[in-house]
XYZ file of C-alpha atoms in Angstrom:
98
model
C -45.343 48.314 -30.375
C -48.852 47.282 -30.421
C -51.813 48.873 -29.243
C -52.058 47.447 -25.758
C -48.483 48.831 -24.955
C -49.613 52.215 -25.787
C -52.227 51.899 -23.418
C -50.367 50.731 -20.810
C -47.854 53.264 -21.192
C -50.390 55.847 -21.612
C -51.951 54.826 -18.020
C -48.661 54.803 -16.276
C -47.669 58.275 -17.967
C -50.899 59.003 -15.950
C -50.576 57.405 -13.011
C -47.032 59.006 -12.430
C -48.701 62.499 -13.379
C -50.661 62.089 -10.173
C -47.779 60.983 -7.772
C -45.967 63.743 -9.369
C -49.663 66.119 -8.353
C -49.731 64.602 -4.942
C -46.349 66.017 -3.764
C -46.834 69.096 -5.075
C -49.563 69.487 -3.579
C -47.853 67.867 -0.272
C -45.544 71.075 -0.799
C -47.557 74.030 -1.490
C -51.069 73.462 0.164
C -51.432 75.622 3.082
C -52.807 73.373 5.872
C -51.888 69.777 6.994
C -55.934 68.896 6.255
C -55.421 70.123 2.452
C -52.040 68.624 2.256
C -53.384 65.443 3.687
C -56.382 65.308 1.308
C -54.438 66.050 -1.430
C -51.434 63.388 -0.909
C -53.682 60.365 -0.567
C -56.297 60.944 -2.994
C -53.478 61.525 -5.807
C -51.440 58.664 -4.559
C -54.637 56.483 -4.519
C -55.470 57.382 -8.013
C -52.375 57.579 -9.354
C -51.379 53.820 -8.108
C -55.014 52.891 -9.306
C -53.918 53.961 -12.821
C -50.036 52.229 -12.426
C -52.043 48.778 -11.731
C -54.337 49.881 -14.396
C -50.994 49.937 -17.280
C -49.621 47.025 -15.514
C -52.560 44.387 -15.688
C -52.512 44.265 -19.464
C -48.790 43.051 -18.780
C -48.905 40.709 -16.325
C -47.838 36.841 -17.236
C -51.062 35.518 -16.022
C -54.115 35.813 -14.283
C -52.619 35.374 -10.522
C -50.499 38.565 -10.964
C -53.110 40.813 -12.189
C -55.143 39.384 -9.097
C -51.928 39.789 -6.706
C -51.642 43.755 -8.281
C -55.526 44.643 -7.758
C -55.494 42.963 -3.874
C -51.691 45.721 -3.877
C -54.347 48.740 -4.868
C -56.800 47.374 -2.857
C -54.843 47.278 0.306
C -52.992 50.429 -0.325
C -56.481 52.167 -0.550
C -57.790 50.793 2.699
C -54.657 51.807 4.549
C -54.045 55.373 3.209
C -57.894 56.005 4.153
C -57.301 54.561 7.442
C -53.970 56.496 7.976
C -55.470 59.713 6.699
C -58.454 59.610 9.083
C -55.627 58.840 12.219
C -53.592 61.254 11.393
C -56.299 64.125 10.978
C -58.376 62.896 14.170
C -54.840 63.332 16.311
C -54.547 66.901 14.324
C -57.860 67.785 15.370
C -57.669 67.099 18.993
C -54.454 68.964 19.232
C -52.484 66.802 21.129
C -49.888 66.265 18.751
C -46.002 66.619 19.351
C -45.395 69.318 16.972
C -46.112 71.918 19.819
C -49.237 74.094 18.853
């Protein structure tokens, strides 16, 4: 193995460390705002590091670009799901009956 598959195995080694953080901390937090903070920041980072190990491995140029525009998007929509789902916890009108 040469030196760039060690790296790339070391970042996804990572990356799955902080999916692996992001549902524990899902599961033990005390509050939905904690366990919601927790969950997407990990799952950001941890997919940022995933792309990270997997650019070094991609065939060519056009899937390394394909992978980043992946994080990308995934970023903008877990910040934009996060921030719906704790305004709609905030204002208390949700269906979970408190």
């Amino acid at each position: 193995m040469d030196p760039v598959q060690w790296l790339s195995g070391g970042f996804l080694i990572v990356g799955a460390f902080f999916f692996v953080a992001g549902s524990v901390g899902l599961i033990r937090l005390p509050d939905r705002f904690s366990r919601l903070h927790a969950l997407t920041k990990a799952d950001n980072v941890g997919l940022g590091f995933l792309v990270l190990g997997l650019l070094p491995l991609a065939p060519d140029l056009f899937y390394g670009i394909k992978l980043t525009l992946i994080w990308l998007l995934v970023v903008v929509a877990g910040a934009t799901g996060a921030h719906l789902i704790a305004k709609r916890a905030l204002r208390g009108d949700g269906e979970d009956g408190r």
